[in-house]
Every structure is written in C-alpha cells, then in structure tokens.
Tab-separated table of C-alpha atoms in Angstrom:
chain	number	residue	atom	x	y	z
P	20	MET	CA	1.112	-91.890	65.556
P	21	THR	CA	-1.077	-94.652	63.702
P	22	ARG	CA	2.413	-96.793	65.105
P	23	ARG	CA	1.578	-96.085	68.606
P	24	ILE	CA	-2.229	-96.833	68.487
P	25	ARG	CA	-1.209	-100.159	66.851
P	26	GLN	CA	0.941	-100.901	69.433
P	27	PHE	CA	-1.308	-99.816	72.200
P	28	ALA	CA	-4.140	-101.886	70.677
P	29	ALA	CA	-1.889	-104.867	70.450
P	30	VAL	CA	-1.300	-104.688	73.854
P	31	ALA	CA	-4.886	-104.617	74.956
P	32	VAL	CA	-5.886	-107.406	72.797
P	33	ILE	CA	-2.960	-109.680	74.441
P	34	ALA	CA	-4.022	-108.338	78.133
P	35	GLY	CA	-7.925	-109.317	77.201
P	36	ALA	CA	-6.911	-112.893	75.852
P	37	VAL	CA	-4.718	-113.317	79.021
P	38	VAL	CA	-7.491	-112.567	81.265
P	39	VAL	CA	-9.872	-114.880	79.430
P	40	VAL	CA	-7.213	-117.823	79.337
P	41	GLN	CA	-6.748	-117.256	82.898
P	42	ALA	CA	-10.671	-116.921	83.713
P	43	ALA	CA	-11.119	-120.658	82.547
P	44	PRO	CA	-9.189	-122.244	85.020
P	45	ALA	CA	-10.995	-120.476	87.514
P	46	LEU	CA	-14.059	-121.643	86.343
P	47	ALA	CA	-13.035	-124.886	86.858
P	48	SER	CA	-12.412	-124.804	90.498
P	49	GLU	CA	-14.280	-126.352	93.254
P	50	THR	CA	-17.865	-124.397	94.290
P	51	ILE	CA	-19.693	-124.422	97.747
P	52	GLY	CA	-22.397	-126.728	96.289
P	53	SER	CA	-20.218	-129.018	95.137
P	54	CYS	CA	-18.255	-129.371	98.336
P	55	ALA	CA	-21.822	-129.629	100.299
P	56	PHE	CA	-22.559	-132.637	97.757
P	57	GLU	CA	-19.264	-134.349	98.266
P	58	LYS	CA	-19.844	-134.002	102.280
P	59	LEU	CA	-23.149	-135.150	102.182
P	60	THR	CA	-22.172	-138.114	99.980
P	61	GLU	CA	-19.668	-139.041	102.140
P	62	ALA	CA	-21.615	-138.650	105.598
P	63	GLY	CA	-24.130	-140.553	103.391
P	64	HIS	CA	-21.612	-143.527	102.972
P	65	GLU	CA	-20.810	-143.050	106.599
P	66	PHE	CA	-24.652	-144.008	107.746
P	67	GLY	CA	-25.480	-146.212	104.685
P	68	SER	CA	-27.694	-143.762	102.889
P	69	VAL	CA	-28.582	-139.731	102.576
P	70	ASP	CA	-31.935	-140.602	104.217
P	71	ALA	CA	-30.411	-142.889	107.112
P	72	LEU	CA	-28.007	-139.627	107.282
P	73	ILE	CA	-31.110	-137.810	107.904
P	74	GLU	CA	-32.656	-139.765	110.321
P	75	VAL	CA	-29.712	-139.757	112.307
P	76	LEU	CA	-29.799	-136.011	112.492
P	77	GLU	CA	-33.152	-135.651	113.272
P	78	GLN	CA	-32.708	-137.642	116.015
P	79	GLU	CA	-31.716	-135.484	119.683
P	80	ASP	CA	-29.385	-138.025	120.936
P	81	HIS	CA	-27.170	-138.121	117.957
P	82	HIS	CA	-25.829	-134.444	118.365
P	83	GLU	CA	-22.059	-135.038	117.949
P	84	GLU	CA	-23.204	-136.640	114.353
P	85	LEU	CA	-25.060	-133.574	114.103
P	86	VAL	CA	-22.310	-131.040	115.005
P	87	LYS	CA	-19.550	-132.721	112.938
P	88	PHE	CA	-21.700	-132.932	110.030
P	89	GLU	CA	-22.474	-129.626	110.094
P	90	ASP	CA	-18.728	-128.539	110.875
P	91	ASP	CA	-17.992	-130.222	107.320
P	92	LEU	CA	-20.702	-128.221	105.702
P	93	GLU	CA	-19.273	-124.777	107.034
P	94	SER	CA	-15.939	-126.222	106.114
P	95	CYS	CA	-16.869	-125.640	102.442
P	96	ILE	CA	-17.906	-122.238	102.814
P	97	GLU	CA	-14.835	-121.041	104.063
P	98	ALA	CA	-13.238	-118.072	102.681
P	99	PRO	CA	-9.917	-118.855	100.712
P	100	SER	CA	-6.791	-117.453	102.015
P	101	PRO	CA	-6.351	-113.626	101.067
P	102	ILE	CA	-2.845	-113.776	101.156
P	103	ILE	CA	-1.877	-117.209	99.695
P	104	PRO	CA	-3.555	-117.968	96.317
P	105	GLU	CA	-4.403	-121.651	94.928
P	106	VAL	CA	-1.552	-123.302	93.448
P	107	ASN	CA	-3.295	-123.267	89.828
P	108	GLU	CA	-4.010	-119.370	90.064
P	109	ILE	CA	-0.597	-118.822	90.516
P	110	ILE	CA	0.623	-121.292	87.578
P	111	TRP	CA	-1.609	-119.426	85.561
P	112	GLY	CA	-1.288	-115.961	86.985
P	113	GLY	CA	1.967	-116.079	86.526
P	114	SER	CA	1.949	-117.540	83.200
P	115	ALA	CA	-0.336	-114.453	82.340
P	116	PHE	CA	1.908	-112.291	83.815
P	117	LEU	CA	5.365	-113.299	82.338
P	118	VAL	CA	3.357	-113.493	78.447
P	119	LEU	CA	2.206	-109.682	79.684
P	120	LEU	CA	5.337	-108.740	81.045
P	121	PHE	CA	6.794	-110.254	77.371
P	122	PHE	CA	4.442	-108.134	75.296
P	123	MET	CA	5.174	-105.128	77.369
P	124	VAL	CA	8.963	-105.496	77.614
P	125	THR	CA	9.144	-106.392	74.079
P	126	LYS	CA	6.201	-104.093	72.360
P	127	GLY	CA	4.451	-102.020	75.093
P	128	PHE	CA	7.147	-100.324	77.270
P	129	PRO	CA	9.202	-99.064	73.653
P	130	ALA	CA	6.023	-97.730	72.767
P	131	VAL	CA	5.127	-95.879	75.869
P	132	ARG	CA	9.093	-95.138	75.432
P	133	GLY	CA	9.095	-93.767	72.210
P	134	ALA	CA	5.773	-91.795	72.905
P	135	MET	CA	7.216	-90.416	75.977
P	136	ASP	CA	10.329	-89.741	74.519
P	137	GLU	CA	8.634	-87.845	71.472
P	138	ARG	CA	6.234	-86.482	73.806
P	139	ALA	CA	9.578	-84.975	75.945
P	140	ASP	CA	11.272	-84.025	73.073
P	141	LYS	CA	8.432	-82.231	71.825
P	142	ILE	CA	8.024	-80.145	74.852
P	143	ARG	CA	11.524	-80.008	75.353
P	144	ASP	CA	11.112	-78.080	71.675
P	145	ASP	CA	8.170	-76.466	72.952
P	146	LEU	CA	10.291	-75.494	76.061
P	147	ASP	CA	13.218	-74.384	74.006
P	148	ALA	CA	10.819	-72.213	71.020
P	149	ALA	CA	8.975	-70.794	74.330
P	150	ASP	CA	12.372	-69.924	75.951
P	151	GLN	CA	13.549	-68.491	72.524
P	152	ALA	CA	10.450	-66.702	72.046
P	153	LYS	CA	10.529	-65.371	75.675
P	154	SER	CA	14.229	-64.269	75.070
P	155	GLU	CA	13.101	-62.568	71.732
P	156	ALA	CA	10.088	-60.986	73.817
P	157	VAL	CA	12.490	-59.905	76.304
P	158	GLN	CA	14.919	-58.581	73.855
P	159	ILE	CA	12.101	-56.749	71.706
P	160	LYS	CA	10.663	-55.091	75.356
P	161	SER	CA	14.350	-54.115	75.809
P	162	ASP	CA	14.445	-52.930	72.564
P	163	HIS	CA	11.245	-50.887	72.972
P	164	ALA	CA	12.173	-49.828	76.386
P	165	ALA	CA	15.509	-48.478	74.908
P	166	GLU	CA	13.545	-46.743	71.968
P	167	LEU	CA	10.921	-45.320	74.561
P	168	ALA	CA	13.556	-43.953	76.778
P	169	GLY	CA	15.069	-42.453	73.859
P	170	ALA	CA	11.925	-40.918	72.309
P	171	LYS	CA	11.256	-39.871	75.981
P	172	ALA	CA	14.734	-38.251	76.445
P	173	GLU	CA	14.040	-36.846	72.609
P	174	GLY	CA	10.976	-35.458	73.830
P	175	ALA	CA	12.344	-34.150	76.548
P	176	ALA	CA	14.762	-32.688	74.776
P	177	LEU	CA	12.731	-31.097	72.286
P	178	ILE	CA	10.474	-29.778	74.915
P	179	ASP	CA	13.051	-28.482	76.575
P	180	GLU	CA	14.346	-26.623	73.259
P	181	ALA	CA	11.110	-25.623	72.655
P	182	ARG	CA	10.538	-23.968	76.147
P	183	SER	CA	13.678	-22.028	75.927
P	184	GLN	CA	12.832	-21.124	72.474
P	185	ALA	CA	9.625	-19.534	73.913
P	186	ASP	CA	11.370	-18.023	76.640
P	187	ARG	CA	13.557	-16.681	73.974
P	188	LEU	CA	10.759	-15.660	72.256
P	189	LYS	CA	9.107	-13.974	74.961
P	190	ALA	CA	11.846	-12.240	76.008
P	191	ASP	CA	12.916	-10.813	72.366
P	192	LEU	CA	8.995	-9.353	71.972
P	193	SER	CA	9.344	-8.180	75.824
P	194	THR	CA	12.530	-6.129	74.639
P	195	ARG	CA	10.818	-5.095	71.500
P	196	ALA	CA	7.665	-4.271	72.928
P	197	GLU	CA	9.146	-2.179	75.531
P	198	SER	CA	11.569	-0.310	72.860
P	199	ASP	CA	8.590	0.192	70.497
P	200	ILE	CA	6.856	1.778	73.574
P	201	ALA	CA	9.851	3.861	74.325
P	202	GLU	CA	9.998	4.597	70.765
P	203	MET	CA	6.228	5.181	70.043
P	204	ARG	CA	6.227	7.230	73.375
P	205	GLU	CA	9.528	9.245	72.134
P	206	ARG	CA	8.045	9.606	68.836
P	207	ALA	CA	4.548	11.069	70.228
P	208	ALA	CA	6.287	13.310	72.453
P	209	ALA	CA	8.321	14.589	69.410
P	210	ASP	CA	4.933	14.659	67.391
P	211	ILE	CA	3.519	16.640	70.227
P	212	GLU	CA	6.495	18.998	70.429
P	213	ALA	CA	6.230	19.226	66.846
P	214	GLY	CA	2.479	19.890	66.831
P	215	ARG	CA	2.795	22.472	69.783
P	216	VAL	CA	5.817	24.851	67.849
P	217	GLN	CA	4.284	24.281	64.283
P	218	ALA	CA	0.602	25.664	66.091
P	219	LEU	CA	2.996	28.402	67.479
P	220	ALA	CA	4.528	29.024	64.201
P	221	ASP	CA	1.157	28.912	62.565
P	222	LEU	CA	-0.256	31.504	65.119
P	223	ARG	CA	2.665	33.559	65.017
P	224	ALA	CA	2.475	33.601	61.564
P	225	GLU	CA	-1.023	34.113	61.374
P	226	VAL	CA	-0.656	37.051	63.950
P	227	SER	CA	1.906	38.246	61.795
P	228	GLN	CA	0.081	37.970	58.713
P	229	ILE	CA	-2.822	39.943	60.359
P	230	ALA	CA	-0.682	42.917	61.463
P	231	VAL	CA	1.204	43.222	58.765
P	232	GLY	CA	-1.716	43.031	56.576
P	233	ALA	CA	-3.132	45.477	58.671
P	234	ALA	CA	-0.149	47.777	58.268
P	235	GLU	CA	0.090	47.381	54.614
P	236	ARG	CA	-3.640	48.566	54.231
P	237	VAL	CA	-2.523	51.632	56.974
P	238	VAL	CA	0.376	52.133	54.835
P	239	ARG	CA	-1.919	52.372	51.360
P	240	ALA	CA	-4.274	54.438	52.907
P	241	ASN	CA	-1.819	57.146	53.590
P	242	LEU	CA	1.117	56.593	50.805
P	243	ASP	CA	-0.513	59.275	48.811
P	244	ALA	CA	2.077	61.546	46.111
P	245	GLU	CA	3.523	63.569	48.990
P	246	ALA	CA	4.356	60.594	50.892
P	247	GLN	CA	6.114	58.548	47.856
P	248	ARG	CA	8.072	61.707	47.436
P	249	SER	CA	9.175	61.779	50.903
P	250	LEU	CA	9.966	58.300	50.602
P	251	VAL	CA	12.171	58.407	47.589
P	252	ASP	CA	13.935	61.554	48.716
P	253	ALA	CA	14.726	60.030	52.091
P	254	TYR	CA	15.860	56.586	50.051
P	255	ILE	CA	18.378	58.864	47.851
P	256	ASP	CA	19.387	60.321	50.938
P	257	GLU	CA	19.955	56.908	52.855
P	258	VAL	CA	21.634	55.678	49.496
P	259	ALA	CA	24.213	59.135	49.358
P	260	SER	CA	25.107	58.994	52.820
P	261	THR	CA	26.019	55.593	52.503
P	262	ASN	CA	29.796	54.765	51.698
P	263	GLY	CA	30.422	51.872	49.367
R	10	MET	CA	21.387	29.557	26.310
R	11	ALA	CA	25.138	30.421	26.176
R	12	ASP	CA	26.426	33.753	27.033
R	13	ASN	CA	28.027	33.991	23.637
R	14	ARG	CA	24.511	33.630	21.753
R	15	ILE	CA	22.813	36.101	24.004
R	16	ASP	CA	25.761	38.360	23.424
R	17	GLY	CA	25.146	38.168	19.636
R	18	TYR	CA	22.114	38.630	19.673
R	19	ALA	CA	22.500	41.455	21.981
R	20	ASP	CA	25.380	42.882	19.320
R	21	ALA	CA	23.392	42.329	16.778
R	22	VAL	CA	20.148	44.144	17.906
R	23	LEU	CA	22.649	47.388	18.685
R	24	ALA	CA	24.088	47.238	15.903
R	25	VAL	CA	20.587	47.593	13.888
R	26	ALA	CA	19.698	50.252	16.432
R	27	ALA	CA	22.835	52.082	15.396
R	28	ALA	CA	22.463	51.916	12.214
R	29	GLU	CA	18.878	53.517	12.273
R	30	GLY	CA	20.283	56.089	14.534
R	31	GLU	CA	17.680	55.432	17.602
R	32	SER	CA	19.705	53.718	20.082
R	33	ASP	CA	18.544	55.652	23.259
R	34	THR	CA	14.882	54.633	21.721
R	35	VAL	CA	15.412	51.203	21.433
R	36	GLU	CA	17.037	51.022	24.468
R	37	ASP	CA	14.447	52.561	26.286
R	38	GLU	CA	11.262	50.708	24.295
R	39	LEU	CA	13.089	47.241	24.630
R	40	PHE	CA	13.552	48.131	28.647
R	41	ARG	CA	9.820	48.211	29.274
R	42	PHE	CA	9.232	45.321	27.074
R	43	ALA	CA	11.386	43.599	29.322
R	44	ALA	CA	9.734	44.757	32.223
R	45	ALA	CA	6.480	43.772	31.321
R	46	LEU	CA	7.783	40.497	30.290
R	47	ARG	CA	8.846	39.644	33.386
R	48	SER	CA	5.487	40.677	35.597
R	49	ASN	CA	3.378	38.158	32.981
R	50	ASP	CA	4.554	34.846	33.072
R	51	ASP	CA	2.198	33.500	30.464
R	52	LEU	CA	3.478	35.909	27.939
R	53	ILE	CA	7.069	34.288	28.159
R	54	ASN	CA	5.442	30.847	28.501
R	55	THR	CA	3.647	32.019	25.243
R	56	LEU	CA	6.482	33.193	23.331
R	57	SER	CA	8.814	29.904	24.366
R	58	ASP	CA	6.487	27.574	23.569
R	59	PRO	CA	7.241	25.414	20.333
R	60	GLN	CA	3.774	24.151	20.522
R	61	VAL	CA	2.993	27.825	19.405
R	62	PRO	CA	3.529	28.686	15.379
R	63	ILE	CA	6.398	31.158	15.165
R	64	GLN	CA	3.559	33.303	13.053
R	65	ARG	CA	1.651	33.342	15.940
R	66	ARG	CA	4.181	34.279	18.512
R	67	GLN	CA	5.236	37.057	15.866
R	68	GLN	CA	1.768	38.244	15.521
R	69	ILE	CA	1.478	38.561	19.745
R	70	VAL	CA	4.758	40.786	19.528
R	71	GLU	CA	3.513	42.819	16.938
R	72	ASP	CA	0.483	43.589	18.391
R	73	LEU	CA	1.850	44.813	21.766
R	74	LEU	CA	4.287	46.619	20.518
R	75	SER	CA	2.929	48.188	17.099
R	76	GLN	CA	1.639	50.904	18.622
R	77	LYS	CA	3.807	51.973	21.305
R	78	ALA	CA	7.703	51.202	20.213
R	79	SER	CA	9.618	52.220	17.125
R	80	ALA	CA	9.425	50.274	13.949
R	81	VAL	CA	13.131	48.961	14.942
R	82	THR	CA	11.979	47.753	18.471
R	83	ASN	CA	9.546	45.709	16.729
R	84	ALA	CA	11.463	44.243	13.932
R	85	ALA	CA	13.952	43.701	16.593
R	86	VAL	CA	11.987	41.642	18.743
R	87	SER	CA	10.040	39.745	15.824
R	88	MET	CA	13.952	38.554	15.063
R	89	ILE	CA	14.286	37.104	18.059
R	90	VAL	CA	10.934	35.553	18.331
R	91	ALA	CA	11.377	34.296	14.727
R	92	ALA	CA	14.341	32.742	15.921
R	93	GLY	CA	12.575	30.933	18.461
R	94	ARG	CA	14.417	32.573	21.532
R	95	GLY	CA	11.270	34.460	22.615
R	96	GLY	CA	12.362	32.962	26.234
R	97	ASP	CA	15.533	34.304	26.559
R	98	LEU	CA	14.326	37.972	25.751
R	99	PRO	CA	14.113	39.528	28.850
R	100	VAL	CA	18.309	38.105	29.309
R	101	ILE	CA	19.044	39.280	25.986
R	102	ILE	CA	17.371	42.809	26.610
R	103	ASP	CA	19.383	43.007	29.726
R	104	SER	CA	22.509	42.234	27.775
R	105	VAL	CA	21.666	44.985	25.177
R	106	ILE	CA	21.198	47.687	27.946
R	107	GLU	CA	24.000	46.384	29.967
R	108	ARG	CA	26.344	46.256	26.720
R	109	ARG	CA	25.286	49.720	25.909
R	110	ALA	CA	25.804	51.532	29.449
R	111	ALA	CA	29.501	49.736	29.159
R	112	SER	CA	30.193	51.261	26.043
R	113	ARG	CA	29.694	54.494	28.071
R	114	ASN	CA	31.831	53.411	31.017
R	115	ARG	CA	28.381	52.759	32.948
R	116	ALA	CA	26.428	50.561	34.742
R	117	VAL	CA	22.983	50.004	34.674
R	118	ALA	CA	21.212	50.825	38.152
R	119	ARG	CA	17.516	49.050	37.782
R	120	VAL	CA	15.352	50.943	40.114
R	121	ARG	CA	11.950	49.282	40.719
R	122	SER	CA	9.503	51.973	42.302
R	123	ALA	CA	5.517	52.409	42.902
R	124	VAL	CA	5.479	55.472	41.207
R	125	GLU	CA	7.174	57.211	38.391
R	126	LEU	CA	10.435	58.983	39.161
R	127	SER	CA	11.164	62.755	38.194
R	128	ASP	CA	13.781	63.350	36.210
R	129	ASP	CA	15.288	65.314	39.311
R	130	GLN	CA	14.991	61.999	41.144
R	131	LYS	CA	16.714	60.049	38.591
R	132	SER	CA	19.421	62.128	38.266
R	133	ARG	CA	19.867	62.642	42.326
R	134	LEU	CA	19.549	59.025	42.898
R	135	ALA	CA	22.164	58.363	39.882
R	136	ALA	CA	24.729	60.821	42.096
R	137	ALA	CA	23.775	59.256	45.479
R	138	ILE	CA	24.805	55.963	43.793
R	139	LYS	CA	28.326	57.571	42.231
R	140	SER	CA	28.511	58.486	45.585
R	141	SER	CA	28.236	55.601	47.374
R	142	THR	CA	29.521	53.284	44.621
R	143	GLY	CA	32.455	55.599	42.884
R	144	THR	CA	30.333	54.139	39.398
R	145	ASP	CA	28.286	56.335	37.335
R	146	VAL	CA	24.997	54.502	36.492
R	147	ASP	CA	21.997	54.931	34.256
R	148	VAL	CA	18.855	54.818	36.181
R	149	ARG	CA	16.117	52.429	34.757
R	150	VAL	CA	13.157	52.580	36.882
R	151	ILE	CA	10.657	49.622	36.684
R	152	ILE	CA	7.025	50.567	37.769
R	153	ASP	CA	6.402	47.875	40.707
R	154	PRO	CA	3.249	48.686	42.563
R	155	SER	CA	4.421	45.465	45.119
R	156	VAL	CA	7.017	47.974	46.075
R	157	LEU	CA	4.275	49.709	47.711
R	158	GLY	CA	6.411	53.052	48.409
R	159	GLY	CA	9.986	54.114	47.976
R	160	LEU	CA	12.916	52.078	46.012
R	161	VAL	CA	14.346	49.277	45.418
R	162	THR	CA	17.975	49.571	43.414
R	163	GLU	CA	19.840	46.554	41.655
R	164	ILE	CA	23.152	47.013	39.833
R	165	GLY	CA	24.392	43.491	38.738
R	166	ASP	CA	24.317	41.469	41.814
R	167	ASP	CA	23.688	44.295	44.438
R	168	VAL	CA	20.889	45.219	45.931
R	169	MET	CA	19.897	48.224	48.100
R	170	ASP	CA	16.191	47.491	49.492
R	171	GLY	CA	14.301	50.577	50.653
R	172	SER	CA	10.998	49.901	50.008
R	173	VAL	CA	8.126	49.616	51.953
R	174	ARG	CA	7.490	46.363	51.339
R	175	HIS	CA	10.937	45.121	52.552
R	176	ARG	CA	9.940	47.346	55.945
R	177	LEU	CA	6.794	45.238	56.060
R	178	ASN	CA	8.526	41.931	55.248
R	179	GLN	CA	11.128	42.801	58.272
R	180	LEU	CA	7.826	43.366	60.194
R	181	ARG	CA	6.871	40.179	59.550
R	182	GLU	CA	9.402	38.198	60.280
R	183	SER	CA	10.075	40.248	63.313
R	184	PHE	CA	6.745	38.398	64.721
R	185	ARG	CA	8.261	35.222	63.920
C-alpha cells in the first residue's frame, strides 16, 4: 500500500513539473499589446512618427489608411487556430507528453496495473470466498432442510403413533368400560336376586320361627303327664311296629 | 384320646366296681354323671383345663358327687381327673357302659326323654327295640327337657327320633 502511494505521488510530482515547464514558453509568447505596439510602431515608421500617424488618421480624407491600420490592429486580436497549435507548443507539449508517457509507462502503469491486479486478486479471492461461503450456506441450508424434513417426518410419525396409541387406548378403555358396566349390571342383578332370595328366606325363617314358636308354646301348654305318657307309648308302639 | 387308653381307664373303673361289688350302682351313677357333663360345657372345660390345679378339679368332682354317688364312683372319677383326663370323662364313661353291656351280650340304648320313664315303659321300650332290631339292649334314660315330648333313642350310630322337638323341626323345615 505504501509503495503504491509513493508511486502515485511520484507520478503527480512529475506531471506538475511538466506542466510548469510547459507553461514557461507559453508565458513567453506574443501578447495583444505587444502586437498592437508593433503595428503602431510600423505605422509610425511609415508616416514618420506616431504623431504624424495620428494626424493622418484624424483627417477624413485618409480613410483608406485608417481602415488599413484598423485591420492591422484587428489582426492582433484574432484568435489562434483551435485545431493547429503553435509549433513551440507542439514541441513543449510533445516533450512533456513523452516525459509523462515515459514515467507513466515505467512507473505509473505498472503501479496501477499492480494495484488493479492486486485488487482483482482480492476481488477474485473475495468472490471465491463468497462462492465458498455461498456453497457452504447452500450445503448448510440443504442439511438443515434435510434435518427439518427428517424432524417433520419423525414428528409426523410420532404424532401418528401417539394418535394410534390413543385410539387403541380409547378402544381398550371403551371395551373395558363396557365390560365393567356389563359385569356391574350382572353383579347388581345377582346382588338384587341374592338379596331378594335372602330376604325371602329370612322372611320364611322369621315366619317359620314365629309359627314354630307359637306351636311350641301351644305344645308345651298341652304337654301334661298324660300327654307325655301317651307320646311315649305311641313311640314304643311305633318302634315295635318297625322291622329293622 | 386313643381308644386303647379310653378302654384302659374303662377297664380300670369296671374292675374296681366289680371288686367292690357295685358294678350296677357305679354304672348307673357314671351314666348320670356323664349326662350332666354333656349338658354343662363349662364343667367339662374346667375339668380339662390345665391352668386349673389338679387338686381344684378333684375338689369340684368331690363336691358334685360326694352326696349323690357312691364312694367307688367318686374315687373312680377323681382318679380320672387326677390323671389329667377330665375332658375325656364322657367317652370313658360311655366305654364303661358299653363294655359292661357287651359283657352281657347286650347293647346300650341311650334314650332322651323330657320326663322320667316308668320301669314298665323301659321294659316295653327294650322289648320293642328287641322286636325291631333283634338286639337286647340296656335302656339308659337321659332327662332332656329340650325334647319336649316323646323319645329319642340312640343305639350306637343309629338314631330313632320320635320327639316333639323333631316334629317341630320338621315343621320349621317345611316352611323353608
């Protein structure tokens, strides 16, 4: 970088020097005043003196001399040719151009070319790095897309599995609930029937207990000695009539 | 208790009674005592309770039998209780009665009745059983008020139930 700056500075100094050198001959060239002075001097020599020239020009009958002198003066103020420069300008300009061209070819252009090449290399490297980064980004993006797709697929599979499990669980629970309900109904019906049977049995037992109790009280009240003797005799007769 | 041991105690009691010439008395008193024992679980539990001292159990037996039974009967029961066999008294007495009846080629007819039977009823009952089963029996009557009326006769494993209680039970079953 420092080397390149030095090269540009050298080119600028050289160009400035050439311009200064070229400017010196231009300052030395003929001006409008000097041209007019020369024309006036020539006209003075022609009429003897400048005062004589002025007197002649002030006279109306010397109109042709006046027109000629005005043309001479106007020739001093005519512009130089815009196409063809003066010879000395061509020499100085060409020399400056050659010097400038020499330094530009030997110093400036290589420096500029080196800077441009370096810049181009840097841009190329940057482009390569950008391409590499882009390709890496694309690769990462594709990897992420693949991972995302895999995750989505896995998530979808998990959701499907969870849904199927939930369906199975729901079906199992429903079946079990129906089975439990049926079993509970059967059990309730059995309990009711058992309760009914038990209540009926209890009622019968109670009734029989009451009836037998009443019968026993009646029997006890009527079992006097004679009745006891009759029962015993009847038993003995029954045994005797039984063949073993 | 093993049958041999029961039979041993029964043989001992019978031998003592025979030696004293009180076989009939001892047999009758033991039969009554056995009936009393069977109707009183607390008495059997007390006589078979090892926590109760032997002397205390013997004293209970003596208090029960001293005024109501012969000295031979009292001594026989006291001997069995002292040997720690108070809980086996009912089966030992049953064995005594059965072995004595068997010695006369007879069986024992245990008759439960609500009232005492007359001798005539007993002899007619023995004759009726002889007529029915062909077996001579000694009729042993146990007063059992729960019978209410009629008789329940047990000869070995055979039972002839003609009691009022049995009729009432049949009536109760008929309601079910």
